[in-house]
Coordinates of C-alpha atoms in Angstrom, one line a residue:
X1 CA 84.9 91.9 100.9
X2 CA 82.2 93.9 99.0
X3 CA 83.3 92.3 95.7
X4 CA 83.0 88.8 97.2
X5 CA 79.5 89.6 98.5
X6 CA 78.5 91.0 95.1
X7 CA 79.7 87.8 93.3
X8 CA 77.8 85.6 95.8
X9 CA 74.7 87.7 95.2
X10 CA 75.0 87.3 91.5
X11 CA 75.6 83.6 91.8
X12 CA 72.4 83.2 93.9
X13 CA 70.4 85.1 91.3
X14 CA 71.8 83.2 88.3
X15 CA 71.3 79.9 90.2
X16 CA 67.5 80.4 89.8
X17 CA 67.7 80.6 86.0
X18 CA 67.3 76.8 85.4
X19 CA 64.2 76.8 87.8
X20 CA 62.8 79.7 85.9
X21 CA 63.3 77.9 82.6
X22 CA 61.5 74.8 83.8
X23 CA 58.7 77.0 85.3
X24 CA 58.3 78.9 82.1
X25 CA 58.0 75.7 80.0
X26 CA 55.5 74.2 82.4
X27 CA 53.3 77.3 82.4
X28 CA 53.4 77.5 78.6
X29 CA 52.5 73.8 78.4
X30 CA 49.5 74.5 80.8
X31 CA 48.3 77.3 78.5
X32 CA 48.9 75.3 75.3
X33 CA 47.1 72.2 76.6
X34 CA 44.2 73.7 78.6
X35 CA 43.3 76.6 76.3
X36 CA 44.7 75.9 72.8
X37 CA 44.0 72.2 72.8
X38 CA 41.1 71.5 75.1
X39 CA 39.1 74.7 75.0
X40 CA 39.8 75.8 71.4
X41 CA 40.4 72.6 69.5
X42 CA 38.4 69.8 71.1
X43 CA 34.7 69.6 70.2
X44 CA 33.6 66.6 72.3
X45 CA 32.5 67.9 75.7
X46 CA 33.1 64.5 77.4
X47 CA 36.6 64.3 76.0
X48 CA 37.3 67.8 77.2
X49 CA 36.2 67.1 80.8
X50 CA 38.2 63.8 81.0
X51 CA 41.3 65.4 79.5
X52 CA 41.2 68.4 81.8
X53 CA 40.5 66.4 84.9
X54 CA 43.4 64.0 84.4
X55 CA 45.7 66.8 83.2
X56 CA 45.1 68.9 86.3
X57 CA 45.7 65.9 88.6
X58 CA 49.1 65.3 86.9
X59 CA 49.8 69.1 86.9
X60 CA 49.1 69.4 90.6
X61 CA 51.2 66.4 91.6
X62 CA 54.1 67.6 89.4
X63 CA 53.9 71.2 90.9
X64 CA 53.7 69.9 94.4
X65 CA 56.7 67.6 94.2
X66 CA 58.7 70.2 92.3
X67 CA 57.9 72.8 95.0
X68 CA 58.9 70.3 97.8
X69 CA 62.2 69.5 95.9
X70 CA 63.1 73.2 95.6
X71 CA 62.1 74.5 99.0
X72 CA 62.8 71.7 101.4
X73 CA 66.0 72.8 103.2
X74 CA 68.9 70.3 103.1
X75 CA 69.3 68.6 106.4
X76 CA 72.5 69.3 108.3
X77 CA 74.2 67.3 111.1
X78 CA 72.9 68.0 114.6
X79 CA 75.1 69.7 117.3
X80 CA 76.3 66.4 118.6
X81 CA 78.6 66.2 115.5
X82 CA 79.9 69.8 116.0
X83 CA 82.8 70.7 118.1
X84 CA 81.5 72.0 121.4
X85 CA 82.8 75.3 122.8
X86 CA 85.1 73.6 125.2
X87 CA 86.3 71.1 122.6
X88 CA 86.9 73.9 120.1
X89 CA 88.9 75.8 122.8
X90 CA 91.0 72.7 123.5
X91 CA 91.5 72.1 119.8
X92 CA 92.6 75.6 119.0
X93 CA 94.8 76.1 122.0
X94 CA 96.6 72.8 121.3
X95 CA 99.6 73.5 119.1
X96 CA 100.7 69.9 118.5
X97 CA 99.0 68.4 115.4
X98 CA 99.1 64.9 116.9
X99 CA 97.4 66.1 120.1
X100 CA 94.8 67.9 118.0
X101 CA 94.1 64.6 116.2
X102 CA 93.7 62.8 119.5
X103 CA 91.1 65.4 120.6
X104 CA 89.1 64.8 117.5
X105 CA 89.4 61.0 117.9
X106 CA 88.1 61.3 121.5
X107 CA 85.1 63.3 120.2
X108 CA 84.5 60.7 117.5
X109 CA 84.2 57.9 120.1
X110 CA 80.9 59.3 121.2
X111 CA 79.3 59.2 117.7
X112 CA 77.9 56.4 115.5
X113 CA 80.4 56.9 112.7
X114 CA 81.4 53.8 110.6
X115 CA 82.7 55.3 107.3
X116 CA 86.1 56.7 106.7
X117 CA 87.9 58.9 104.2
X118 CA 89.7 57.3 101.3
X119 CA 92.9 57.4 103.4
X120 CA 91.2 55.6 106.2
X121 CA 90.9 58.7 108.4
X122 CA 87.8 59.8 110.2
X123 CA 86.1 62.4 108.0
X124 CA 86.2 66.0 109.4
X125 CA 84.9 69.1 107.7
X126 CA 87.1 72.0 108.6
X127 CA 84.6 74.5 107.2
X128 CA 81.6 73.4 109.2
X129 CA 83.8 72.2 112.1
X130 CA 82.0 68.9 112.4
X131 CA 82.7 65.2 112.3
X132 CA 80.8 64.0 109.3
X133 CA 78.1 61.4 109.8
X134 CA 78.0 58.5 107.5
X135 CA 77.0 59.5 103.9
X136 CA 77.2 63.2 104.8
X137 CA 79.2 65.5 102.5
X138 CA 79.9 69.2 102.3
X139 CA 78.2 71.1 99.4
X140 CA 80.3 74.0 98.2
X141 CA 77.2 75.6 96.6
X142 CA 75.0 75.4 99.7
X143 CA 78.0 76.0 101.9
X144 CA 77.0 73.4 104.4
X145 CA 77.3 69.7 105.2
X146 CA 74.3 67.8 103.9
X147 CA 73.0 64.5 105.4
X148 CA 73.0 61.7 102.9
X149 CA 73.9 64.0 100.1
X150 CA 73.1 62.7 96.7
X151 CA 74.0 65.7 94.5
X152 CA 73.4 69.4 94.0
X153 CA 70.7 69.7 91.3
X154 CA 70.7 73.0 89.4
X155 CA 67.2 72.3 88.1
X156 CA 65.8 72.5 91.6
X157 CA 68.5 74.9 92.8
X158 CA 68.9 72.8 95.9
X159 CA 70.9 69.9 97.4
X160 CA 69.2 66.6 97.0
X161 CA 69.8 64.6 100.2
X162 CA 68.1 62.9 103.1
X163 CA 65.4 65.6 103.6
X164 CA 64.1 65.8 100.0
X165 CA 65.3 62.7 98.2
X166 CA 61.8 61.1 98.2
X167 CA 60.4 64.4 96.9
X168 CA 63.0 64.5 94.1
X169 CA 62.2 60.9 93.0
X170 CA 58.5 61.7 93.0
X171 CA 59.2 64.9 91.0
X172 CA 60.9 62.8 88.4
X173 CA 58.1 60.2 88.3
X174 CA 55.3 62.8 88.1
X175 CA 57.3 64.7 85.4
X176 CA 57.4 61.6 83.3
X177 CA 53.7 61.0 83.9
X178 CA 52.9 64.6 82.9
X179 CA 54.9 64.3 79.7
X180 CA 53.4 60.8 78.8
X181 CA 49.9 62.0 79.3
X182 CA 50.4 65.1 77.2
X183 CA 52.1 63.2 74.4
X184 CA 49.4 60.4 74.4
X185 CA 46.5 62.8 74.3
X186 CA 48.0 65.3 71.9
X187 CA 49.3 62.6 69.4
X188 CA 46.0 62.3 67.3
X189 CA 45.7 66.0 67.0
X190 CA 49.3 66.3 66.2
X191 CA 48.8 64.0 63.2
X192 CA 45.6 65.9 62.2
X193 CA 47.4 69.3 62.2
X194 CA 50.4 67.7 60.5
X195 CA 48.3 66.4 57.5
X196 CA 46.1 69.5 57.4
X197 CA 42.8 67.9 58.6
X198 CA 42.4 70.8 61.2
X199 CA 42.3 74.5 60.4
X200 CA 45.6 76.3 60.3
X201 CA 45.2 78.3 63.5
X202 CA 47.7 79.3 66.3
X203 CA 46.7 76.2 68.2
X204 CA 48.5 74.2 65.5
X205 CA 51.9 75.4 66.5
X206 CA 51.2 75.0 70.2
X207 CA 50.1 71.4 69.7
X208 CA 53.1 70.6 67.5
X209 CA 55.5 72.0 70.0
X210 CA 53.7 70.3 72.9
X211 CA 54.3 67.0 71.2
X212 CA 58.0 67.6 70.6
X213 CA 58.7 69.1 74.0
X214 CA 56.8 66.3 75.9
X215 CA 58.7 63.6 74.1
X216 CA 62.1 65.3 74.5
X217 CA 61.6 65.8 78.2
X218 CA 60.2 62.2 78.6
X219 CA 63.3 60.6 77.1
X220 CA 65.7 62.6 79.2
X221 CA 63.7 62.0 82.4
X222 CA 63.3 58.3 81.6
X223 CA 67.1 57.7 81.8
X224 CA 67.5 59.9 84.9
X225 CA 64.6 58.2 86.7
X226 CA 65.8 54.8 85.8
X227 CA 69.3 55.6 87.1
X228 CA 67.9 56.7 90.4
X229 CA 65.6 53.7 90.7
X230 CA 68.7 51.6 90.4
X231 CA 70.4 53.7 93.1
X232 CA 67.5 53.2 95.4
X233 CA 67.5 49.5 94.8
X234 CA 71.2 49.3 95.7
X235 CA 70.9 51.9 98.5
X236 CA 73.5 54.2 97.0
X237 CA 73.7 57.9 96.5
X238 CA 75.0 59.4 93.3
X239 CA 78.3 60.3 95.1
X240 CA 78.6 56.7 96.4
X241 CA 78.0 55.3 92.9
X242 CA 81.1 57.2 91.7
X243 CA 83.2 56.7 94.9
X244 CA 82.5 53.8 97.1
X245 CA 82.1 54.5 100.8
X246 CA 85.1 53.4 102.8
X247 CA 84.6 51.4 106.0
X248 CA 87.2 50.1 108.5
X249 CA 87.4 47.0 106.4
X250 CA 87.9 49.0 103.2
X251 CA 85.7 50.4 100.3
X252 CA 82.4 48.7 99.8
X253 CA 79.8 49.9 97.3
X254 CA 77.2 47.7 98.9
X255 CA 78.0 48.7 102.5
X256 CA 74.5 50.1 103.0
X257 CA 72.6 47.6 100.9
X258 CA 70.2 45.8 103.2
X259 CA 67.8 44.3 100.6
X260 CA 65.5 45.9 98.1
X261 CA 62.5 46.0 100.4
X262 CA 64.3 47.7 103.3
X263 CA 66.2 50.0 100.8
X264 CA 62.8 51.2 99.5
X265 CA 61.5 51.7 103.0
X266 CA 64.5 53.8 104.0
X267 CA 63.5 56.3 101.3
X268 CA 59.7 56.0 101.2
X269 CA 58.8 54.7 104.6
X270 CA 56.9 51.7 105.8
X271 CA 53.4 53.0 104.9
X272 CA 52.9 52.3 101.2
X273 CA 49.8 54.5 101.1
X274 CA 52.1 57.5 101.5
X275 CA 54.8 56.4 99.0
X276 CA 53.4 58.5 96.1
X277 CA 52.5 61.5 98.2
X278 CA 55.1 64.2 98.7
X279 CA 55.1 64.1 102.5
X280 CA 58.3 63.2 104.5
X281 CA 58.2 59.5 105.4
X282 CA 61.8 58.4 105.1
X283 CA 63.2 56.3 108.0
X284 CA 65.7 57.5 110.5
X285 CA 67.1 61.0 111.1
X286 CA 69.9 60.9 108.5
X287 CA 72.8 60.6 110.9
X288 CA 73.3 56.8 110.7
X289 CA 72.1 54.0 108.5
X290 CA 71.8 50.2 108.9
X291 CA 74.8 48.4 107.5
X292 CA 75.0 45.3 105.3
X293 CA 77.5 43.9 107.7
X294 CA 75.4 44.1 110.9
X295 CA 78.2 42.9 113.2
X296 CA 79.5 46.5 113.6
X297 CA 75.9 47.8 114.0
X298 CA 75.0 45.2 116.7
X299 CA 78.0 46.3 118.7
X300 CA 76.8 49.9 118.7
X301 CA 74.1 50.5 121.3
X302 CA 73.2 53.8 119.7
X303 CA 71.7 52.1 116.7
X304 CA 69.4 50.1 119.0
X305 CA 68.0 53.3 120.6
X306 CA 68.6 56.5 118.7
X307 CA 67.0 58.6 121.5
X308 CA 70.0 57.8 123.7
X309 CA 72.3 60.1 121.7
X310 CA 70.0 62.6 120.1
X311 CA 70.6 66.2 121.1
X312 CA 69.0 67.3 124.3
X313 CA 67.9 70.8 125.1
X314 CA 70.7 71.5 127.6
X315 CA 73.4 70.2 125.2
X316 CA 74.3 67.3 127.5
X317 CA 75.9 64.2 126.1
X318 CA 74.5 61.5 128.3
X319 CA 74.2 58.1 126.7
X320 CA 76.2 59.2 123.7
X321 CA 79.1 56.8 124.2
X322 CA 79.7 54.1 121.6
X323 CA 82.3 51.5 121.3
X324 CA 85.9 52.8 121.3
X325 CA 87.5 53.4 118.0
X326 CA 91.1 52.6 117.3
X327 CA 93.2 55.5 118.7
X328 CA 95.6 55.1 115.9
X329 CA 92.9 56.3 113.5
X330 CA 93.8 59.8 112.2
X331 CA 91.6 62.7 111.2
X332 CA 91.6 64.0 107.6
X333 CA 90.5 67.6 107.0
X334 CA 88.0 67.7 104.2
X335 CA 86.0 70.4 102.6

């Protein structure tokens, strides 16, 4: 037991190494750009002021979005998807597997769940003891089920999902902007240092490395950001891009694709003035999502009024009934 706790502690410590690497590189880039380039190399005062002003805007937005990506907790399913005390007692006391499955099917009837496991079974997490909402997956690193899980990113040491996907996209975009601005403004001084037009001082090496590092990060970020832009346009997560979500009618990669405009609004919200600011504006609560085939959705009264089924203070389940599911559907235990 003590060994297991020690290993977990070491794992948590080492998981911060990628974040420390990124932080170190960014802090060095701040010193190299502000001090070595702007204060020690540039001679034009107007150019200094403009460069420093724009640089600090990019730096603040990058830092803000990176902070939000790291420290926004991944959203987990509400208690309505967990087995209640009475349901858990019934489930544990029941020795017949078929009867246990029927208990879980009965619970699932009260929830807006449209996706299935690959086998066609209702998705159940035996670790968290919950019925998984649509697009929810269990993260073995965070040790919890994450709403609309996209992936676990080591560079932010966090799960990217419903609660912070907008922040992650903005982090990628402002990282690219940060790299582009540095590369564009450093380029002329990079050439001057390269050909020997400027004195051979310590600033030379900082400027040369700034150029290479900015271009290297920009190229890698460009492909990653482009991939996630495509995912947003298609309304898919990284997990769904590799394994299509399964509905009652079968697998469908475009099952949640409701059009580019609505797909963007699901992530960034309806107010476009807030799209590029790292504040939470995503639509919904992460427990259900509009479907491309709206026939199933229109038959579900919960999707018309989400307040009817959201968790109440006393834990009651009034108004949480949805259309009956096929009792022949089985439950698959997933991690």
